[in-house]
mmCIF file of C-alpha atoms in Angstrom:
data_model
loop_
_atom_site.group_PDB
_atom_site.id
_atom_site.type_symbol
_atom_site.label_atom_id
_atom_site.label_comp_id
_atom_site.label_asym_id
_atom_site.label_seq_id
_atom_site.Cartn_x
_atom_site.Cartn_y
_atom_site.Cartn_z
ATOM 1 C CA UNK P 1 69.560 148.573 17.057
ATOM 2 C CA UNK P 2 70.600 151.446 19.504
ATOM 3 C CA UNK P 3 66.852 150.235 21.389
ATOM 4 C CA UNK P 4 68.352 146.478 21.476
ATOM 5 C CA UNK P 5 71.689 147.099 22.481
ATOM 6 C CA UNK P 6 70.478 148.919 25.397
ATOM 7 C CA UNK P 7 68.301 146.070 26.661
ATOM 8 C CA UNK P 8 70.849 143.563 26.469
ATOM 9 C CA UNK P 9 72.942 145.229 29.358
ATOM 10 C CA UNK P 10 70.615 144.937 31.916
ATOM 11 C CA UNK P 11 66.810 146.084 30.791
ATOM 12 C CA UNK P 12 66.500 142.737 29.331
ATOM 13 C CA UNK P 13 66.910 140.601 32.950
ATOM 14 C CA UNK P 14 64.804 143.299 34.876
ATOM 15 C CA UNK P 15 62.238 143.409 31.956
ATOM 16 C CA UNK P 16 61.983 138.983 32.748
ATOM 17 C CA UNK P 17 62.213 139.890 35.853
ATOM 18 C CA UNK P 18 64.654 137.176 35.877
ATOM 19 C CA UNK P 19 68.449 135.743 36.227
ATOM 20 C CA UNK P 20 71.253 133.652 32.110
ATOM 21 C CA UNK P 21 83.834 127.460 25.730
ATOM 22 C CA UNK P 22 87.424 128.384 27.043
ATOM 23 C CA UNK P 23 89.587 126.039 29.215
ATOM 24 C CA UNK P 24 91.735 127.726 32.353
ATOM 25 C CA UNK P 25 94.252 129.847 31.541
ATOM 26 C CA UNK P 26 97.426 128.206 30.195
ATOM 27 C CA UNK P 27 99.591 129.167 33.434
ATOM 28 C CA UNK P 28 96.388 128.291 35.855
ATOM 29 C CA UNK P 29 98.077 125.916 38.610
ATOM 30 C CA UNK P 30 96.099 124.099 40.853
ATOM 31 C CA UNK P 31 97.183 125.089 44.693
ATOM 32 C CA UNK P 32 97.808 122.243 47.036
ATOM 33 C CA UNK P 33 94.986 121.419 49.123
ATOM 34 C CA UNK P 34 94.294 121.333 52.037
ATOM 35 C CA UNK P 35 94.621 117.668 54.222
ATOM 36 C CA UNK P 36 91.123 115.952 54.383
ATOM 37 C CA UNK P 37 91.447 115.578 58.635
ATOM 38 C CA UNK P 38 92.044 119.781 58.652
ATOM 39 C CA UNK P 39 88.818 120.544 56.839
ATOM 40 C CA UNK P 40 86.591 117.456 56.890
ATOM 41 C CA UNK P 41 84.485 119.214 59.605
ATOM 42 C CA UNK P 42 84.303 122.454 59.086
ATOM 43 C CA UNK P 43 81.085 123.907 57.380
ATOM 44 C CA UNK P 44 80.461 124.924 53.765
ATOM 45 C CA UNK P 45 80.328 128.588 54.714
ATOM 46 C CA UNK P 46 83.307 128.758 56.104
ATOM 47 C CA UNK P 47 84.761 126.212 53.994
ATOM 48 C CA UNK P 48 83.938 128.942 51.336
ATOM 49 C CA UNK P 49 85.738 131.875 53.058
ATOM 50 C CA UNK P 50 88.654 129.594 52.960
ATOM 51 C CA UNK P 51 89.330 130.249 49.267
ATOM 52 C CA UNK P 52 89.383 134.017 49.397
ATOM 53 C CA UNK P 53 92.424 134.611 48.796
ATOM 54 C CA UNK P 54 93.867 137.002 46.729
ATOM 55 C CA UNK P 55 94.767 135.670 43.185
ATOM 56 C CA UNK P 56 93.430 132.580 43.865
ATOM 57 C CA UNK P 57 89.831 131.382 42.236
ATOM 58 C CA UNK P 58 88.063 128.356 41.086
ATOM 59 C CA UNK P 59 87.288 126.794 37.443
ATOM 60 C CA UNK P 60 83.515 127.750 36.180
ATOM 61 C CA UNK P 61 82.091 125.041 33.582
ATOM 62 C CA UNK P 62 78.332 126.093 33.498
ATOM 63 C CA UNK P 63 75.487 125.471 31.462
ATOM 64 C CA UNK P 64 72.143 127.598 31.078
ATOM 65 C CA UNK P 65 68.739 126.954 29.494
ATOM 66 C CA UNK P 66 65.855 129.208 28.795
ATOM 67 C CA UNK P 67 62.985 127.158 27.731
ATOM 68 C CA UNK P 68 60.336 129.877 25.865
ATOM 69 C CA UNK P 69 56.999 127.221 27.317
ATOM 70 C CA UNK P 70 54.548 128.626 24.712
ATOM 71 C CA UNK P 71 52.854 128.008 20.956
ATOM 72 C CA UNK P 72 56.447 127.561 19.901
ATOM 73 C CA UNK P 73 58.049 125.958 23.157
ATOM 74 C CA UNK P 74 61.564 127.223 21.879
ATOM 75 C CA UNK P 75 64.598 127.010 23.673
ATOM 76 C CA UNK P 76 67.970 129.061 24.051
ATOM 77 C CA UNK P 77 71.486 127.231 25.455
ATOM 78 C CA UNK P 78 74.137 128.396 26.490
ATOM 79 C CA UNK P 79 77.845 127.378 27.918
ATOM 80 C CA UNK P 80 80.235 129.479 30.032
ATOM 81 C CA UNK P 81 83.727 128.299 30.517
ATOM 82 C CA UNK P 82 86.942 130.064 32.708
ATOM 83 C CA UNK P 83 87.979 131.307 35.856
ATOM 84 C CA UNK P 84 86.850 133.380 38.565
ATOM 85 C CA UNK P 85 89.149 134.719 40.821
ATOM 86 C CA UNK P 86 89.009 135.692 44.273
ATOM 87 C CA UNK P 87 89.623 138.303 46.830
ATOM 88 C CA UNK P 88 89.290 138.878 50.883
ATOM 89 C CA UNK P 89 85.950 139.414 50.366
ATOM 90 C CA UNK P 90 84.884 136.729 47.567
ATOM 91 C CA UNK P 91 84.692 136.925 43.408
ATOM 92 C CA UNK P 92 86.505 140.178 42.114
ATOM 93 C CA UNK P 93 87.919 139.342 38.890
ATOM 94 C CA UNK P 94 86.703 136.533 36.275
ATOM 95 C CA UNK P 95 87.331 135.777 32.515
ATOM 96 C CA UNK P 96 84.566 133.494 31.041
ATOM 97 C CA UNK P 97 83.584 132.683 27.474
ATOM 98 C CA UNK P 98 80.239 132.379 26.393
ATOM 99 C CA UNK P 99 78.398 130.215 23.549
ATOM 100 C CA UNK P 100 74.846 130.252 22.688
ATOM 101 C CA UNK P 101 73.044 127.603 20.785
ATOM 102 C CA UNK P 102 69.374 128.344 19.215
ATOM 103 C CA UNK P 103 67.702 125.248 17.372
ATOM 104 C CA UNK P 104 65.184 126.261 14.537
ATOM 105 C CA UNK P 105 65.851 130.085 14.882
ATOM 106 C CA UNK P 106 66.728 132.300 11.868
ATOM 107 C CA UNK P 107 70.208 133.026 10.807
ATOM 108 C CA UNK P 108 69.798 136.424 11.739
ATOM 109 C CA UNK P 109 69.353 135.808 15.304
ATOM 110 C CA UNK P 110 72.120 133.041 15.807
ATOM 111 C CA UNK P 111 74.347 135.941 14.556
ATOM 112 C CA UNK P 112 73.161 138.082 17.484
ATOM 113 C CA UNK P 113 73.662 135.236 20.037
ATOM 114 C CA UNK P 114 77.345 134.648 18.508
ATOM 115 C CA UNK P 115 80.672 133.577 21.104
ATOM 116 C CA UNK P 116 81.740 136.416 23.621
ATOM 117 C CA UNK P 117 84.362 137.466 25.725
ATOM 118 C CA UNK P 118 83.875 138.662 29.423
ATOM 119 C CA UNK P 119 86.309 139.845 32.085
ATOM 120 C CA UNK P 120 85.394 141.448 35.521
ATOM 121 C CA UNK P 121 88.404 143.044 37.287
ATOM 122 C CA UNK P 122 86.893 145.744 39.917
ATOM 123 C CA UNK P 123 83.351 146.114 39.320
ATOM 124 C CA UNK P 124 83.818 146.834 35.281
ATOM 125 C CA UNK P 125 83.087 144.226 32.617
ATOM 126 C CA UNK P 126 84.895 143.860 29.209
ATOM 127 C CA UNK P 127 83.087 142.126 26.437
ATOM 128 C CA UNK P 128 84.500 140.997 23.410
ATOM 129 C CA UNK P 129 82.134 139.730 19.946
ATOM 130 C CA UNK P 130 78.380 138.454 21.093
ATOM 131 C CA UNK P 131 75.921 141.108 20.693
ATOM 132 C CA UNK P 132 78.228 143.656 20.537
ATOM 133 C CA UNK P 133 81.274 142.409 17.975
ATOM 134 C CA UNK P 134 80.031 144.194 14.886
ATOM 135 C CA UNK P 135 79.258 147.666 16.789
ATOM 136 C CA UNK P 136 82.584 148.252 18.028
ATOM 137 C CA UNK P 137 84.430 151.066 16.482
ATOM 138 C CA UNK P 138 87.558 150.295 14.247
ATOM 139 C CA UNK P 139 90.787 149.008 16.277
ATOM 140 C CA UNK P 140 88.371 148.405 19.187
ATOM 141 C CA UNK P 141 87.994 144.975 20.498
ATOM 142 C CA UNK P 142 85.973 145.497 24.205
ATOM 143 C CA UNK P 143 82.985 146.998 25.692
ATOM 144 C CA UNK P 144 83.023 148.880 28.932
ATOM 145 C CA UNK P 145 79.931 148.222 31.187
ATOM 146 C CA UNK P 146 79.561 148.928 34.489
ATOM 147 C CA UNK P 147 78.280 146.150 37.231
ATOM 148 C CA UNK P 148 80.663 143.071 37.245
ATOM 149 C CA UNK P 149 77.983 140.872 39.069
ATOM 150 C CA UNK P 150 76.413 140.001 35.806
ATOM 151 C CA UNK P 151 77.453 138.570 32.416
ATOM 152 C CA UNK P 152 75.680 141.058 30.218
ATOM 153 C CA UNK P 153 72.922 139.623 28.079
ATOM 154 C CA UNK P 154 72.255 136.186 29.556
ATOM 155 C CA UNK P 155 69.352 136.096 32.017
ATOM 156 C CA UNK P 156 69.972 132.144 32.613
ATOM 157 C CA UNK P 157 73.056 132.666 35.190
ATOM 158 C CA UNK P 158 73.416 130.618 38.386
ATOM 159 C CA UNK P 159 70.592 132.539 40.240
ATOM 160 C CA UNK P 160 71.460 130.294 43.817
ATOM 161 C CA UNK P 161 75.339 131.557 43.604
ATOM 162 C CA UNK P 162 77.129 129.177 45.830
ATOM 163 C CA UNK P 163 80.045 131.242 46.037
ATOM 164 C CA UNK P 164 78.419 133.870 47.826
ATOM 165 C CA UNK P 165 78.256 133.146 51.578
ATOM 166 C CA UNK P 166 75.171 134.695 52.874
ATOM 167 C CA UNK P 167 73.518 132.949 49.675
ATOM 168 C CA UNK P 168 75.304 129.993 50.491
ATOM 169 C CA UNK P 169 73.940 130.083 53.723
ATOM 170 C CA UNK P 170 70.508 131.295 53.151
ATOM 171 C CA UNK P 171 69.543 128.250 50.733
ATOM 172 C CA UNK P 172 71.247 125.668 52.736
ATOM 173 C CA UNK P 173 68.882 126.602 55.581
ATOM 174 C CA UNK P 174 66.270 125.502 53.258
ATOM 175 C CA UNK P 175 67.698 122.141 52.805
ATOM 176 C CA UNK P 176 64.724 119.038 52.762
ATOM 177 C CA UNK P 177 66.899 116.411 51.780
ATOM 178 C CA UNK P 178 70.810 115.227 51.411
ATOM 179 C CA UNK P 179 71.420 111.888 49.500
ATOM 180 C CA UNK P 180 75.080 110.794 47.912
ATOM 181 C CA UNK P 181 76.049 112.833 44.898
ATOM 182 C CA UNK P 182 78.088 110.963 43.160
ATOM 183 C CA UNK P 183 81.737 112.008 41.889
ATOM 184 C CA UNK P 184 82.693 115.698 40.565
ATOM 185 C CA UNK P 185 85.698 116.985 40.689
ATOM 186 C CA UNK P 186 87.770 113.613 41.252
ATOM 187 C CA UNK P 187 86.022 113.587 44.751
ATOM 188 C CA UNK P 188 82.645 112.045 46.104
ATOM 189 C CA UNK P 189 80.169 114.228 47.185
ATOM 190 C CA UNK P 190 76.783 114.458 48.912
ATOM 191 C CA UNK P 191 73.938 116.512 47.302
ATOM 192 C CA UNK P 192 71.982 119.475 49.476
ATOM 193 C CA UNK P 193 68.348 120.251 47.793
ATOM 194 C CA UNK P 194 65.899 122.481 48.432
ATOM 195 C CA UNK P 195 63.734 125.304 47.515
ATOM 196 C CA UNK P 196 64.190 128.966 48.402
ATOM 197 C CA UNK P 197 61.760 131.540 47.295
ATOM 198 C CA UNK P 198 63.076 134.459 44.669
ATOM 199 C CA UNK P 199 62.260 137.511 47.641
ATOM 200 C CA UNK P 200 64.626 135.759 50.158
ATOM 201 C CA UNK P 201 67.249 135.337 47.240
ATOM 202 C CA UNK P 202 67.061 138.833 46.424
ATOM 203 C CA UNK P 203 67.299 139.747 50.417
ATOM 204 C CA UNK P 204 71.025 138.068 50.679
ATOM 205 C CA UNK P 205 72.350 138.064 46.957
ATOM 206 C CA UNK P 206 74.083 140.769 45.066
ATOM 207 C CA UNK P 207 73.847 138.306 41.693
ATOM 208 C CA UNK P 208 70.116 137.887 42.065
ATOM 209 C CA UNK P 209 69.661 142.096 42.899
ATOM 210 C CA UNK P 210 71.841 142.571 39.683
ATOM 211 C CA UNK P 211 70.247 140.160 37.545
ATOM 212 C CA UNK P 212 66.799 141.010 38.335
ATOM 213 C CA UNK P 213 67.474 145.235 38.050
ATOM 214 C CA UNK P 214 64.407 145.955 40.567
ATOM 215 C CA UNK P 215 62.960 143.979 43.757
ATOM 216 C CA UNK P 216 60.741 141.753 42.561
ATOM 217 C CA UNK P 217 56.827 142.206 42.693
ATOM 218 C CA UNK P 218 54.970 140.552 45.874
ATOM 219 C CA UNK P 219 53.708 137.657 43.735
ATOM 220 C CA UNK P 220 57.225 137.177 41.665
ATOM 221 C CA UNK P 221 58.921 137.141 45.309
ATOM 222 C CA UNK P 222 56.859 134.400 46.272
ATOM 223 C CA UNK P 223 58.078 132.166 43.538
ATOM 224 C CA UNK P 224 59.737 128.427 44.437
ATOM 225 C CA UNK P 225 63.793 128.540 43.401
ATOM 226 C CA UNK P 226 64.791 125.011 43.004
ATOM 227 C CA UNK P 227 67.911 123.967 44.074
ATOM 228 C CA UNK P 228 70.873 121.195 44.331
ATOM 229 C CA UNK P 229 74.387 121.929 46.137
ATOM 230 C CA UNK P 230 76.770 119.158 45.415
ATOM 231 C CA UNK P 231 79.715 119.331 48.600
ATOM 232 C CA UNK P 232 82.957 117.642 48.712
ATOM 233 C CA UNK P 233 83.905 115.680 51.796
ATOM 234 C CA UNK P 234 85.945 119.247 52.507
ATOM 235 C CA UNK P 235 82.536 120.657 52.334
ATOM 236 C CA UNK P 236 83.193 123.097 49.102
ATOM 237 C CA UNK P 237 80.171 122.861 46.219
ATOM 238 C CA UNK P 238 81.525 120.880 43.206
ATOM 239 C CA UNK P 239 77.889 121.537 41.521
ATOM 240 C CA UNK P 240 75.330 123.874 41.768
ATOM 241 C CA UNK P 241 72.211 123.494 40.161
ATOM 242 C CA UNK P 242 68.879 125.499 40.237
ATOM 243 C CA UNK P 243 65.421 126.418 38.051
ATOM 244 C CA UNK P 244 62.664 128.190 38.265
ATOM 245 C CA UNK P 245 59.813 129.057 35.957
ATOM 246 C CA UNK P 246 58.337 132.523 35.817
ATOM 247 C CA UNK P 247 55.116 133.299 34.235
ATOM 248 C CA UNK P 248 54.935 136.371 31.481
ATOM 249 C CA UNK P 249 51.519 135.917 29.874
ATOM 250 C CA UNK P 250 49.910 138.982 28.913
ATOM 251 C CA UNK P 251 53.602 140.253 28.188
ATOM 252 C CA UNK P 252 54.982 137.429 25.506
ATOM 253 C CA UNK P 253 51.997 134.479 26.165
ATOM 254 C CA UNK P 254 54.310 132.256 27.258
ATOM 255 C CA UNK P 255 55.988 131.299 30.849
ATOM 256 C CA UNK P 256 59.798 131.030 31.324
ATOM 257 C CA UNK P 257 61.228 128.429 32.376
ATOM 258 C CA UNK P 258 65.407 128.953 33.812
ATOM 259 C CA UNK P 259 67.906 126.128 34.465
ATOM 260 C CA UNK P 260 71.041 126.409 35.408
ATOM 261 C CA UNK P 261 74.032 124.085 36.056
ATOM 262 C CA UNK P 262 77.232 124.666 37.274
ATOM 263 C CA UNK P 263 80.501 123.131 38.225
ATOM 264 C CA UNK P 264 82.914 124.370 39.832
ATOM 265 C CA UNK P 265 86.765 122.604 39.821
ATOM 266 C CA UNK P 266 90.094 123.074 40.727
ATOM 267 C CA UNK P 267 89.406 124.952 43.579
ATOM 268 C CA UNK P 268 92.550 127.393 44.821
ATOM 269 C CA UNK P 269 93.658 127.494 41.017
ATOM 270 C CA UNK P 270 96.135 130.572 40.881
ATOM 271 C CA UNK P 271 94.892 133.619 38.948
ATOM 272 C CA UNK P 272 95.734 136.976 37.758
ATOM 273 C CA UNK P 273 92.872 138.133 35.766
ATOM 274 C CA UNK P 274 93.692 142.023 34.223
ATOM 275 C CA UNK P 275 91.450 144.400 32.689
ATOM 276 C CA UNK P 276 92.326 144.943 28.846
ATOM 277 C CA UNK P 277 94.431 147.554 27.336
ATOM 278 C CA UNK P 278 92.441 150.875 27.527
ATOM 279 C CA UNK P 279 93.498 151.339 23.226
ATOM 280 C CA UNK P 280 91.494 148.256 22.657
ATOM 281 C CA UNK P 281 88.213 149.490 24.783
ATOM 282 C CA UNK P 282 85.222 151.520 23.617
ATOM 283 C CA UNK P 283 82.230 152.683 25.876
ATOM 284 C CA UNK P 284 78.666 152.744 24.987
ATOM 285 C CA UNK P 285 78.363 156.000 23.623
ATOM 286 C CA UNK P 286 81.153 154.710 20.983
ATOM 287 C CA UNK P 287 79.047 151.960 19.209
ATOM 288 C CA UNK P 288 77.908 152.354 15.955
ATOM 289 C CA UNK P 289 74.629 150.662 16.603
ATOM 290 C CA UNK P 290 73.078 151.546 13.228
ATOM 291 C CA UNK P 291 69.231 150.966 12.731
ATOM 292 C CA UNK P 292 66.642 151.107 15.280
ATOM 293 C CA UNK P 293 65.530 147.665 16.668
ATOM 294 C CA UNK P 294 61.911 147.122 18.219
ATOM 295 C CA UNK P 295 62.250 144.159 20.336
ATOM 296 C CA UNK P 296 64.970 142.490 22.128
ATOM 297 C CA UNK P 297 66.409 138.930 20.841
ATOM 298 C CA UNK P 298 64.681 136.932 23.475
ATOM 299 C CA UNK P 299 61.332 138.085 22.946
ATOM 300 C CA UNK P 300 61.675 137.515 18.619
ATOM 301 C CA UNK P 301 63.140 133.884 19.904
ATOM 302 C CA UNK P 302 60.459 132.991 21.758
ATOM 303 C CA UNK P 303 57.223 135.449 19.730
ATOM 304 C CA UNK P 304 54.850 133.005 19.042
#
């Protein structure tokens, strides 16, 4: 167990070599926006650096797929729900609830993949029941791990993070087409695609360099990220939408496949996300992690 617990805050996305249902907050106000003729022509970048202001943020609804393309072509979902709140300088705080859903897998391993808890508040995540619940020492109800850039344990995050601006940026320089993107967000939009490869990703974003753990190999940082940017007529992304497919035969037989889709509302949304109470927070060394466990739960998902 101590083995798997260990993967599952970081080892696991650097071992891929890849990226992974709660409503706003109760007292989450919406701030006033502002008027369409101010910021109809800026551009998304700056658009973006617009909203960093401190304790405001922007609603995350986001869903995640990991598609195991093998003998057994399983598949893992997931759904993240919250806030993420911003600072001068972009995303420093964030409280987001996690669900995982696991067709035709054993008990056993939906258990593992059960409803969590994160906040982020300066670099540190807290994480409440997931992988972790059942290790926790009595009267404890959070984890301490380091890195806030990541979501522990789900290698299906938004690896094209449209809410930082270099990444911003850097994929919308790859942009081959732009078509009408329907309505998100109670406002039309106009959809930005393209492909960006996983090397220049890594080059500009701190979400891809923490979810991958290492720079990727010469042949992994030539592979295609797909991606669709949905922008509002004030030229911030309502949707963000990406996939790629990584090959790890000769490690599980199978390729990966990663999709990700995420949509971001409510944009200025007042927040004041705080870390938990230090009586209710344990550290690693704390856990009672019990037996040994030989392989992570994404490789017995998708073990042919």
């Amino acid at each position: 167990m101590r083995r798997m617990i260990a993967t599952l805050t970081g080892a696991t996305a650097a071992a891929l070599i890849a990226p992974a249902l709660v409503a706003a907050p109760a007292n989450a106000q919406a701030a006033p926006a502002a008027p369409a003729a101010q910021i109809a022509q800026t551009d998304p970048v700056s658009a973006l650096k617009s909203q960093f202001r401190t304790h405001r943020g922007v609603k995350l609804a986001e869903n995640s797929k990991i598609i195991g393309e093998g003998k057994n072509n399983r598949a893992i979902f997931s759904r993240r729900n919250g806030v993420l709140e911003f600072g001068k300088q972009g995303v420093v705080a964030s409280d987001l609830t996690e669900k995982f859903t696991l067709p035709g897998a054993e008990k056993e391993l939906k258990n593992l993949f059960g409803p969590s808890r994160t906040l982020m508040v300066k670099g540190v995540s807290y994480i409440s029941g997931g992988f972790y619940g059942d290790a926790l020492p009595e009267g404890k109800e959070w984890l301490r791990v380091k890195g806030g850039a990541v979501v522990a344990g789900n290698p299906a995050q938004q690896i094209v993070n449209p809410l930082e601006p270099a990444t911003l940026k850097a994929a919308l320089a790859h942009t081959t087409a732009k078509r009408p993107g329907g309505t998100w967000d109670g406002t039309r939009t106009v959809v930005h695609s393209g492909t960006i490869t996983l090397g220049e990703l890594y080059k500009v974003s701190p979400t891809v360099r923490a979810l991958l753990g290492a720079k990727p190999s010469a042949k992994s940082a030539t592979l295609p990220v797909s991606w669709k940017l949905y922008l509002g007529p004030d030229q911030l992304v309502r949707r963000a939408v990406s996939s790629w497919t990584q090959s790890l035969r000769g490690l599980t037989s199978l390729d990966m496949t990663y999709l990700n889709d995420s949509r971001y509302s409510g944009w200025g949304v007042k927040s004041a996300i705080k870390a938990p109470s230090a009586a209710q927070v344990a550290d690693f060394d704390e856990l009672d992690l019990g037996d040994e466990q030989s392989e992570d739960p994404y490789t017995q998902v998708f073990k042919d």
